[in-house]
Amino acid sequence: MNSLEKMLSLLDVFTPAVPVWSTDDLIRWSGASRSTCYRYVKVLQDAGLLTPVAQGAYMLGPRIIELDRNVRASDPVYTGGGPPMVKLATRTRQSAMLCILFSDTVMCVRDFRHRDAPEEMFARGQRRPLFVGAASKVMLPYLAAHQQRTLYAKHRKSIAAAGMGSDWEGFRKYLAQVREAGHCITRGEFSPGIVGIAAPLFNGAGDVLGSMGLVFHHAKVTKAEFPRLAQAVMSAAQEATERIGSGAHGADRPARAVG
Amino acid sequence: MNSLEKMLSLLDVFTPAVPVWSTDDLIRWSGASRSTCYRYVKVLQDAGLLTPVAQGAYMLGPRIIELDRNVRASDPVYTGGGPPMVKLATRTRQSAMLCILFSDTVMCVRDFRHRDAPEEMFARGQRRPLFVGAASKVMLPYLAAHQQRTLYAKHRKSIAAAGMGSDWEGFRKYLAQVREAGHCITRGEFSPGIVGIAAPLFNGAGDVLGSMGLVFHHAKVTKAEFPRLAQAVMSAAQEATERIGSGAHGADRPARAVG
DNA sequence: TCAAAAAATCCCACATTGATGGATATCGCG
DNA sequence: CGCGATATCCATCAATGTGGGATTTTTTGA
């Protein structure tokens, strides 16, 4: 761990459970000397990543809020997908979300909670594993060939455990089925009774950028309605794709180094 | 500028205007050698603050979204003030926002845009100067005495330019008036024609944590309605203060090192 | 407003590592 | 799949990060 990494690791201690840290606690936690830890804190504070609060303590700082604003403004999934997602949620009376891939996780970047949204539904800033849930699975078939290969090589166990293929051919077959359907439906993968229906979003060149999905408790929707909901999701996702393709929605670069 | 600062300064180049930077551009911008710049980028990527995207470029990364989520979850102004703010906006049919102080700026942490919200209205993540606008001014009278003194000493020119007192006594008198009113009304301070009405939010110990306000174009509301709106703002702010005081809304530490 | 306590900065020699310019390995894309 | 682009590796040494007190500044509460 070099000094750059040590400094940044200080950010990791600020969680919703323990959002305030005194200087002494930070020094203790960091394992560095007092002077060195003060130095790290000072740089983070000057950069706005930490902010001083009463009683000599620190919390995460305003620069994070600003950077997140920049992320939102630049993310075509967020800006291009937002209005169609809200429309979808309103029309179907279910909760909806937009997700993207980062490395080996899927992250929710925008959510719209309808009345009675499942408690377990994930929200902006939360990550989930890559091989669980419709929002993630529906993106995988559209990744570049080399990305799929890398994914498979790194995660064959998780893929098999998720029932997505016990070998490369099985995985490809699974992906082809999802691709053929144009959407993905999962039940009980994050929590018992929770259903996800998701469809992919693309940029103008046809690269997958993210996914849009609905989440609901299976007691709220009969299975006979799934096809209709899937159609609505695909339709809204197509609308989002068109908005993204118009070029007015930030930087439409697909993820690299996936897996 | 030490290496820690240089590394973090790379984050500053990622703006909504230029959200994607190639490695070569970053190297050029940083002024460091190729190896050094790659080293910085690698640490930032490993920490999740940058993410690789297609064509060898980088964008701001997922950790920012997560950290912002942590900020939201811990901020009593955001969580405690949110529902009363939405209620206020709905009831008055105007746009509303929540703000807090950071160092020498005021930042919006939550906003609710009603139909016909002014274009200029600021939003989560945006900063404004400390001595302009109701959202900021209404917090100043409640700062600790030493903070007011420091503020005055550092910013006497801005304070005078803002018409908030040409000397210390004048400034204190101005603050006392705002304090006595329990709210603040400003017109045209950010933009011509834009009115702000704001009231402060406090923690259980009576320290100021932030402010809640309405924003509208003066053509939309007659001056005769200002007192009624001010009353509604104060009432909603009081409700937020009570919610914050219940202790269920994050870390209610007031800002330190203000100014 | 004041004074004591707490927090933050300063100091500077030297131990440690950050920086660097090619060589080499790995990854991405068509 | 193969080649060009990107990222990592290497090892010396110049540069700076480190640390334990002393000192200064800020905060807190009466």
PDB file of N, CA, C and O in Angstrom, chain A residues 9-64:
ATOM      1  N   SER A   9      -7.682   5.239   1.202  1.00  0.00           N
ATOM      2  CA  SER A   9      -8.378   4.239   2.017  1.00  0.00           C
ATOM      3  C   SER A   9      -9.079   4.888   3.211  1.00  0.00           C
ATOM      4  O   SER A   9     -10.020   4.315   3.760  1.00  0.00           O
ATOM      5  N   LEU A  10      -8.644   6.075   3.599  1.00  0.00           N
ATOM      6  CA  LEU A  10      -9.343   6.782   4.683  1.00  0.00           C
ATOM      7  C   LEU A  10     -10.810   7.037   4.340  1.00  0.00           C
ATOM      8  O   LEU A  10     -11.664   7.064   5.221  1.00  0.00           O
ATOM      9  N   LEU A  11     -11.097   7.213   3.062  1.00  0.00           N
ATOM     10  CA  LEU A  11     -12.486   7.464   2.657  1.00  0.00           C
ATOM     11  C   LEU A  11     -13.394   6.281   2.977  1.00  0.00           C
ATOM     12  O   LEU A  11     -14.596   6.433   3.178  1.00  0.00           O
ATOM     13  N   ASP A  12     -12.802   5.086   3.010  1.00  0.00           N
ATOM     14  CA  ASP A  12     -13.602   3.873   3.197  1.00  0.00           C
ATOM     15  C   ASP A  12     -14.194   3.733   4.596  1.00  0.00           C
ATOM     16  O   ASP A  12     -15.145   2.982   4.790  1.00  0.00           O
ATOM     17  N   VAL A  13     -13.636   4.445   5.573  1.00  0.00           N
ATOM     18  CA  VAL A  13     -14.172   4.291   6.928  1.00  0.00           C
ATOM     19  C   VAL A  13     -15.478   5.048   7.132  1.00  0.00           C
ATOM     20  O   VAL A  13     -16.192   4.787   8.095  1.00  0.00           O
ATOM     21  N   PHE A  14     -15.786   5.968   6.225  1.00  0.00           N
ATOM     22  CA  PHE A  14     -17.003   6.777   6.387  1.00  0.00           C
ATOM     23  C   PHE A  14     -18.186   6.066   5.756  1.00  0.00           C
ATOM     24  O   PHE A  14     -18.385   6.103   4.552  1.00  0.00           O
ATOM     25  N   THR A  15     -18.965   5.426   6.597  1.00  0.00           N
ATOM     26  CA  THR A  15     -20.109   4.639   6.136  1.00  0.00           C
ATOM     27  C   THR A  15     -21.373   5.240   6.766  1.00  0.00           C
ATOM     28  O   THR A  15     -21.286   6.018   7.699  1.00  0.00           O
ATOM     29  N   PRO A  16     -22.539   4.844   6.264  1.00  0.00           N
ATOM     30  CA  PRO A  16     -23.754   5.307   6.936  1.00  0.00           C
ATOM     31  C   PRO A  16     -23.818   4.870   8.401  1.00  0.00           C
ATOM     32  O   PRO A  16     -24.381   5.577   9.227  1.00  0.00           O
ATOM     33  N   ALA A  17     -23.187   3.733   8.710  1.00  0.00           N
ATOM     34  CA  ALA A  17     -23.199   3.268  10.098  1.00  0.00           C
ATOM     35  C   ALA A  17     -22.304   4.117  11.001  1.00  0.00           C
ATOM     36  O   ALA A  17     -22.632   4.369  12.161  1.00  0.00           O
ATOM     37  N   VAL A  18     -21.169   4.555  10.471  1.00  0.00           N
ATOM     38  CA  VAL A  18     -20.219   5.395  11.236  1.00  0.00           C
ATOM     39  C   VAL A  18     -19.776   6.532  10.335  1.00  0.00           C
ATOM     40  O   VAL A  18     -18.712   6.488   9.730  1.00  0.00           O
ATOM     41  N   PRO A  19     -20.631   7.561  10.219  1.00  0.00           N
ATOM     42  CA  PRO A  19     -20.339   8.623   9.261  1.00  0.00           C
ATOM     43  C   PRO A  19     -19.411   9.720   9.785  1.00  0.00           C
ATOM     44  O   PRO A  19     -18.988  10.569   9.010  1.00  0.00           O
ATOM     45  N   VAL A  20     -19.129   9.721  11.091  1.00  0.00           N
ATOM     46  CA  VAL A  20     -18.312  10.770  11.692  1.00  0.00           C
ATOM     47  C   VAL A  20     -17.096  10.137  12.358  1.00  0.00           C
ATOM     48  O   VAL A  20     -17.238   9.203  13.139  1.00  0.00           O
ATOM     49  N   TRP A  21     -15.921  10.647  12.026  1.00  0.00           N
ATOM     50  CA  TRP A  21     -14.691  10.109  12.623  1.00  0.00           C
ATOM     51  C   TRP A  21     -13.869  11.236  13.213  1.00  0.00           C
ATOM     52  O   TRP A  21     -13.602  12.228  12.530  1.00  0.00           O
ATOM     53  N   SER A  22     -13.456  11.065  14.459  1.00  0.00           N
ATOM     54  CA  SER A  22     -12.567  12.053  15.070  1.00  0.00           C
ATOM     55  C   SER A  22     -11.168  11.870  14.504  1.00  0.00           C
ATOM     56  O   SER A  22     -10.841  10.811  13.966  1.00  0.00           O
ATOM     57  N   THR A  23     -10.341  12.904  14.668  1.00  0.00           N
ATOM     58  CA  THR A  23      -8.979  12.818  14.165  1.00  0.00           C
ATOM     59  C   THR A  23      -8.228  11.672  14.847  1.00  0.00           C
ATOM     60  O   THR A  23      -7.503  10.924  14.194  1.00  0.00           O
ATOM     61  N   ASP A  24      -8.418  11.538  16.142  1.00  0.00           N
ATOM     62  CA  ASP A  24      -7.749  10.450  16.860  1.00  0.00           C
ATOM     63  C   ASP A  24      -8.155   9.076  16.327  1.00  0.00           C
ATOM     64  O   ASP A  24      -7.318   8.187  16.195  1.00  0.00           O
ATOM     65  N   ASP A  25      -9.433   8.912  16.040  1.00  0.00           N
ATOM     66  CA  ASP A  25      -9.890   7.636  15.478  1.00  0.00           C
ATOM     67  C   ASP A  25      -9.270   7.383  14.109  1.00  0.00           C
ATOM     68  O   ASP A  25      -8.858   6.260  13.810  1.00  0.00           O
ATOM     69  N   LEU A  26      -9.200   8.408  13.302  1.00  0.00           N
ATOM     70  CA  LEU A  26      -8.606   8.247  11.971  1.00  0.00           C
ATOM     71  C   LEU A  26      -7.140   7.863  12.087  1.00  0.00           C
ATOM     72  O   LEU A  26      -6.646   7.005  11.344  1.00  0.00           O
ATOM     73  N   ILE A  27      -6.447   8.510  13.028  1.00  0.00           N
ATOM     74  CA  ILE A  27      -5.030   8.202  13.241  1.00  0.00           C
ATOM     75  C   ILE A  27      -4.878   6.746  13.668  1.00  0.00           C
ATOM     76  O   ILE A  27      -4.037   6.020  13.148  1.00  0.00           O
ATOM     77  N   ARG A  28      -5.731   6.352  14.605  1.00  0.00           N
ATOM     78  CA  ARG A  28      -5.690   4.968  15.075  1.00  0.00           C
ATOM     79  C   ARG A  28      -5.966   4.008  13.927  1.00  0.00           C
ATOM     80  O   ARG A  28      -5.254   3.032  13.725  1.00  0.00           O
ATOM     81  N   TRP A  29      -6.995   4.309  13.194  1.00  0.00           N
ATOM     82  CA  TRP A  29      -7.403   3.430  12.102  1.00  0.00           C
ATOM     83  C   TRP A  29      -6.311   3.334  11.023  1.00  0.00           C
ATOM     84  O   TRP A  29      -6.037   2.256  10.500  1.00  0.00           O
ATOM     85  N   SER A  30      -5.703   4.462  10.710  1.00  0.00           N
ATOM     86  CA  SER A  30      -4.760   4.488   9.588  1.00  0.00           C
ATOM     87  C   SER A  30      -3.461   3.759   9.888  1.00  0.00           C
ATOM     88  O   SER A  30      -2.768   3.315   8.967  1.00  0.00           O
ATOM     89  N   GLY A  31      -3.086   3.703  11.155  1.00  0.00           N
ATOM     90  CA  GLY A  31      -1.817   3.068  11.483  1.00  0.00           C
ATOM     91  C   GLY A  31      -0.596   3.945  11.204  1.00  0.00           C
ATOM     92  O   GLY A  31       0.535   3.555  11.450  1.00  0.00           O
ATOM     93  N   ALA A  32      -0.839   5.116  10.668  1.00  0.00           N
ATOM     94  CA  ALA A  32       0.271   6.044  10.416  1.00  0.00           C
ATOM     95  C   ALA A  32       0.520   6.891  11.666  1.00  0.00           C
ATOM     96  O   ALA A  32      -0.242   6.863  12.624  1.00  0.00           O
ATOM     97  N   SER A  33       1.588   7.676  11.616  1.00  0.00           N
ATOM     98  CA  SER A  33       1.856   8.606  12.716  1.00  0.00           C
ATOM     99  C   SER A  33       0.828   9.731  12.671  1.00  0.00           C
ATOM    100  O   SER A  33       0.145   9.929  11.676  1.00  0.00           O
ATOM    101  N   ARG A  34       0.794  10.476  13.791  1.00  0.00           N
ATOM    102  CA  ARG A  34      -0.147  11.589  13.832  1.00  0.00           C
ATOM    103  C   ARG A  34       0.089  12.592  12.712  1.00  0.00           C
ATOM    104  O   ARG A  34      -0.841  12.985  12.014  1.00  0.00           O
ATOM    105  N   SER A  35       1.360  12.950  12.541  1.00  0.00           N
ATOM    106  CA  SER A  35       1.680  13.928  11.500  1.00  0.00           C
ATOM    107  C   SER A  35       1.257  13.450  10.117  1.00  0.00           C
ATOM    108  O   SER A  35       0.701  14.205   9.326  1.00  0.00           O
ATOM    109  N   THR A  36       1.552  12.213   9.834  1.00  0.00           N
ATOM    110  CA  THR A  36       1.241  11.666   8.513  1.00  0.00           C
ATOM    111  C   THR A  36      -0.260  11.615   8.298  1.00  0.00           C
ATOM    112  O   THR A  36      -0.758  12.008   7.238  1.00  0.00           O
ATOM    113  N   CYS A  37      -0.994  11.174   9.301  1.00  0.00           N
ATOM    114  CA  CYS A  37      -2.432  11.098   9.147  1.00  0.00           C
ATOM    115  C   CYS A  37      -3.045  12.488   8.976  1.00  0.00           C
ATOM    116  O   CYS A  37      -3.931  12.686   8.131  1.00  0.00           O
ATOM    117  N   TYR A  38      -2.549  13.453   9.738  1.00  0.00           N
ATOM    118  CA  TYR A  38      -3.012  14.834   9.550  1.00  0.00           C
ATOM    119  C   TYR A  38      -2.717  15.298   8.134  1.00  0.00           C
ATOM    120  O   TYR A  38      -3.501  16.031   7.537  1.00  0.00           O
ATOM    121  N   ARG A  39      -1.620  14.876   7.613  1.00  0.00           N
ATOM    122  CA  ARG A  39      -1.276  15.267   6.256  1.00  0.00           C
ATOM    123  C   ARG A  39      -2.266  14.695   5.244  1.00  0.00           C
ATOM    124  O   ARG A  39      -2.730  15.382   4.334  1.00  0.00           O
ATOM    125  N   TYR A  40      -2.590  13.415   5.409  1.00  0.00           N
ATOM    126  CA  TYR A  40      -3.571  12.800   4.499  1.00  0.00           C
ATOM    127  C   TYR A  40      -4.923  13.512   4.617  1.00  0.00           C
ATOM    128  O   TYR A  40      -5.580  13.820   3.619  1.00  0.00           O
ATOM    129  N   VAL A  41      -5.332  13.731   5.861  1.00  0.00           N
ATOM    130  CA  VAL A  41      -6.641  14.366   6.084  1.00  0.00           C
ATOM    131  C   VAL A  41      -6.666  15.768   5.486  1.00  0.00           C
ATOM    132  O   VAL A  41      -7.649  16.180   4.876  1.00  0.00           O
ATOM    133  N   LYS A  42      -5.562  16.475   5.625  1.00  0.00           N
ATOM    134  CA  LYS A  42      -5.506  17.824   5.079  1.00  0.00           C
ATOM    135  C   LYS A  42      -5.647  17.827   3.550  1.00  0.00           C
ATOM    136  O   LYS A  42      -6.371  18.651   2.999  1.00  0.00           O
ATOM    137  N   VAL A  43      -4.975  16.899   2.908  1.00  0.00           N
ATOM    138  CA  VAL A  43      -5.096  16.832   1.443  1.00  0.00           C
ATOM    139  C   VAL A  43      -6.527  16.481   1.040  1.00  0.00           C
ATOM    140  O   VAL A  43      -7.096  17.085   0.120  1.00  0.00           O
ATOM    141  N   LEU A  44      -7.116  15.537   1.712  1.00  0.00           N
ATOM    142  CA  LEU A  44      -8.498  15.154   1.396  1.00  0.00           C
ATOM    143  C   LEU A  44      -9.457  16.305   1.676  1.00  0.00           C
ATOM    144  O   LEU A  44     -10.404  16.548   0.920  1.00  0.00           O
ATOM    145  N   GLN A  45      -9.197  17.024   2.766  1.00  0.00           N
ATOM    146  CA  GLN A  45     -10.049  18.171   3.070  1.00  0.00           C
ATOM    147  C   GLN A  45      -9.890  19.278   2.035  1.00  0.00           C
ATOM    148  O   GLN A  45     -10.882  19.837   1.570  1.00  0.00           O
ATOM    149  N   ASP A  46      -8.666  19.583   1.683  1.00  0.00           N
ATOM    150  CA  ASP A  46      -8.430  20.620   0.681  1.00  0.00           C
ATOM    151  C   ASP A  46      -9.070  20.261  -0.661  1.00  0.00           C
ATOM    152  O   ASP A  46      -9.492  21.131  -1.407  1.00  0.00           O
ATOM    153  N   ALA A  47      -9.126  18.979  -0.953  1.00  0.00           N
ATOM    154  CA  ALA A  47      -9.763  18.524  -2.188  1.00  0.00           C
ATOM    155  C   ALA A  47     -11.278  18.443  -2.036  1.00  0.00           C
ATOM    156  O   ALA A  47     -11.980  18.138  -2.995  1.00  0.00           O
ATOM    157  N   GLY A  48     -11.787  18.680  -0.842  1.00  0.00           N
ATOM    158  CA  GLY A  48     -13.233  18.635  -0.627  1.00  0.00           C
ATOM    159  C   GLY A  48     -13.803  17.250  -0.394  1.00  0.00           C
ATOM    160  O   GLY A  48     -15.011  17.094  -0.295  1.00  0.00           O
ATOM    161  N   LEU A  49     -12.944  16.254  -0.310  1.00  0.00           N
ATOM    162  CA  LEU A  49     -13.448  14.895  -0.133  1.00  0.00           C
ATOM    163  C   LEU A  49     -13.797  14.599   1.327  1.00  0.00           C
ATOM    164  O   LEU A  49     -14.564  13.681   1.610  1.00  0.00           O
ATOM    165  N   LEU A  50     -13.210  15.369   2.250  1.00  0.00           N
ATOM    166  CA  LEU A  50     -13.626  15.315   3.657  1.00  0.00           C
ATOM    167  C   LEU A  50     -13.967  16.730   4.087  1.00  0.00           C
ATOM    168  O   LEU A  50     -13.445  17.707   3.525  1.00  0.00           O
ATOM    169  N   THR A  51     -14.823  16.826   5.086  1.00  0.00           N
ATOM    170  CA  THR A  51     -15.167  18.147   5.598  1.00  0.00           C
ATOM    171  C   THR A  51     -15.127  18.113   7.129  1.00  0.00           C
ATOM    172  O   THR A  51     -15.532  17.121   7.739  1.00  0.00           O
ATOM    173  N   PRO A  52     -14.610  19.184   7.743  1.00  0.00           N
ATOM    174  CA  PRO A  52     -14.524  19.220   9.203  1.00  0.00           C
ATOM    175  C   PRO A  52     -15.883  19.566   9.797  1.00  0.00           C
ATOM    176  O   PRO A  52     -16.558  20.475   9.331  1.00  0.00           O
ATOM    177  N   VAL A  53     -16.276  18.828  10.837  1.00  0.00           N
ATOM    178  CA  VAL A  53     -17.507  19.128  11.560  1.00  0.00           C
ATOM    179  C   VAL A  53     -17.178  19.296  13.047  1.00  0.00           C
ATOM    180  O   VAL A  53     -16.066  19.060  13.479  1.00  0.00           O
ATOM    181  N   ALA A  54     -18.189  19.706  13.809  1.00  0.00           N
ATOM    182  CA  ALA A  54     -17.982  20.048  15.216  1.00  0.00           C
ATOM    183  C   ALA A  54     -17.322  18.940  16.010  1.00  0.00           C
ATOM    184  O   ALA A  54     -17.446  17.757  15.664  1.00  0.00           O
ATOM    185  N   GLN A  55     -16.650  19.370  17.053  1.00  0.00           N
ATOM    186  CA  GLN A  55     -15.956  18.463  17.962  1.00  0.00           C
ATOM    187  C   GLN A  55     -14.769  17.765  17.316  1.00  0.00           C
ATOM    188  O   GLN A  55     -14.448  16.623  17.646  1.00  0.00           O
ATOM    189  N   GLY A  56     -14.127  18.477  16.445  1.00  0.00           N
ATOM    190  CA  GLY A  56     -12.884  18.009  15.875  1.00  0.00           C
ATOM    191  C   GLY A  56     -12.978  16.779  15.006  1.00  0.00           C
ATOM    192  O   GLY A  56     -11.998  16.072  14.816  1.00  0.00           O
ATOM    193  N   ALA A  57     -14.161  16.533  14.467  1.00  0.00           N
ATOM    194  CA  ALA A  57     -14.333  15.337  13.652  1.00  0.00           C
ATOM    195  C   ALA A  57     -14.462  15.674  12.168  1.00  0.00           C
ATOM    196  O   ALA A  57     -14.521  16.841  11.793  1.00  0.00           O
ATOM    197  N   TYR A  58     -14.511  14.629  11.362  1.00  0.00           N
ATOM    198  CA  TYR A  58     -14.634  14.776   9.916  1.00  0.00           C
ATOM    199  C   TYR A  58     -15.761  13.900   9.374  1.00  0.00           C
ATOM    200  O   TYR A  58     -16.088  12.866   9.929  1.00  0.00           O
ATOM    201  N   MET A  59     -16.313  14.377   8.253  1.00  0.00           N
ATOM    202  CA  MET A  59     -17.293  13.584   7.498  1.00  0.00           C
ATOM    203  C   MET A  59     -16.929  13.690   6.027  1.00  0.00           C
ATOM    204  O   MET A  59     -16.084  14.497   5.641  1.00  0.00           O
ATOM    205  N   LEU A  60     -17.548  12.869   5.218  1.00  0.00           N
ATOM    206  CA  LEU A  60     -17.342  12.980   3.765  1.00  0.00           C
ATOM    207  C   LEU A  60     -17.730  14.384   3.313  1.00  0.00           C
ATOM    208  O   LEU A  60     -18.653  14.979   3.850  1.00  0.00           O
ATOM    209  N   GLY A  61     -17.027  14.890   2.317  1.00  0.00           N
ATOM    210  CA  GLY A  61     -17.123  16.293   1.986  1.00  0.00           C
ATOM    211  C   GLY A  61     -17.878  16.637   0.714  1.00  0.00           C
ATOM    212  O   GLY A  61     -18.311  15.757  -0.037  1.00  0.00           O
ATOM    213  N   PRO A  62     -18.031  17.954   0.480  1.00  0.00           N
ATOM    214  CA  PRO A  62     -18.873  18.448  -0.607  1.00  0.00           C
ATOM    215  C   PRO A  62     -18.403  18.094  -2.004  1.00  0.00           C
ATOM    216  O   PRO A  62     -19.209  18.044  -2.930  1.00  0.00           O
ATOM    217  N   ARG A  63     -17.141  17.853  -2.162  1.00  0.00           N
ATOM    218  CA  ARG A  63     -16.647  17.543  -3.498  1.00  0.00           C
ATOM    219  C   ARG A  63     -17.274  16.249  -4.018  1.00  0.00           C
ATOM    220  O   ARG A  63     -17.464  16.094  -5.214  1.00  0.00           O
ATOM    221  N   ILE A  64     -17.604  15.356  -3.119  1.00  0.00           N
ATOM    222  CA  ILE A  64     -18.245  14.096  -3.511  1.00  0.00           C
ATOM    223  C   ILE A  64     -19.610  14.378  -4.131  1.00  0.00           C
ATOM    224  O   ILE A  64     -19.982  13.780  -5.145  1.00  0.00           O
TER     225      ILE A  64
END
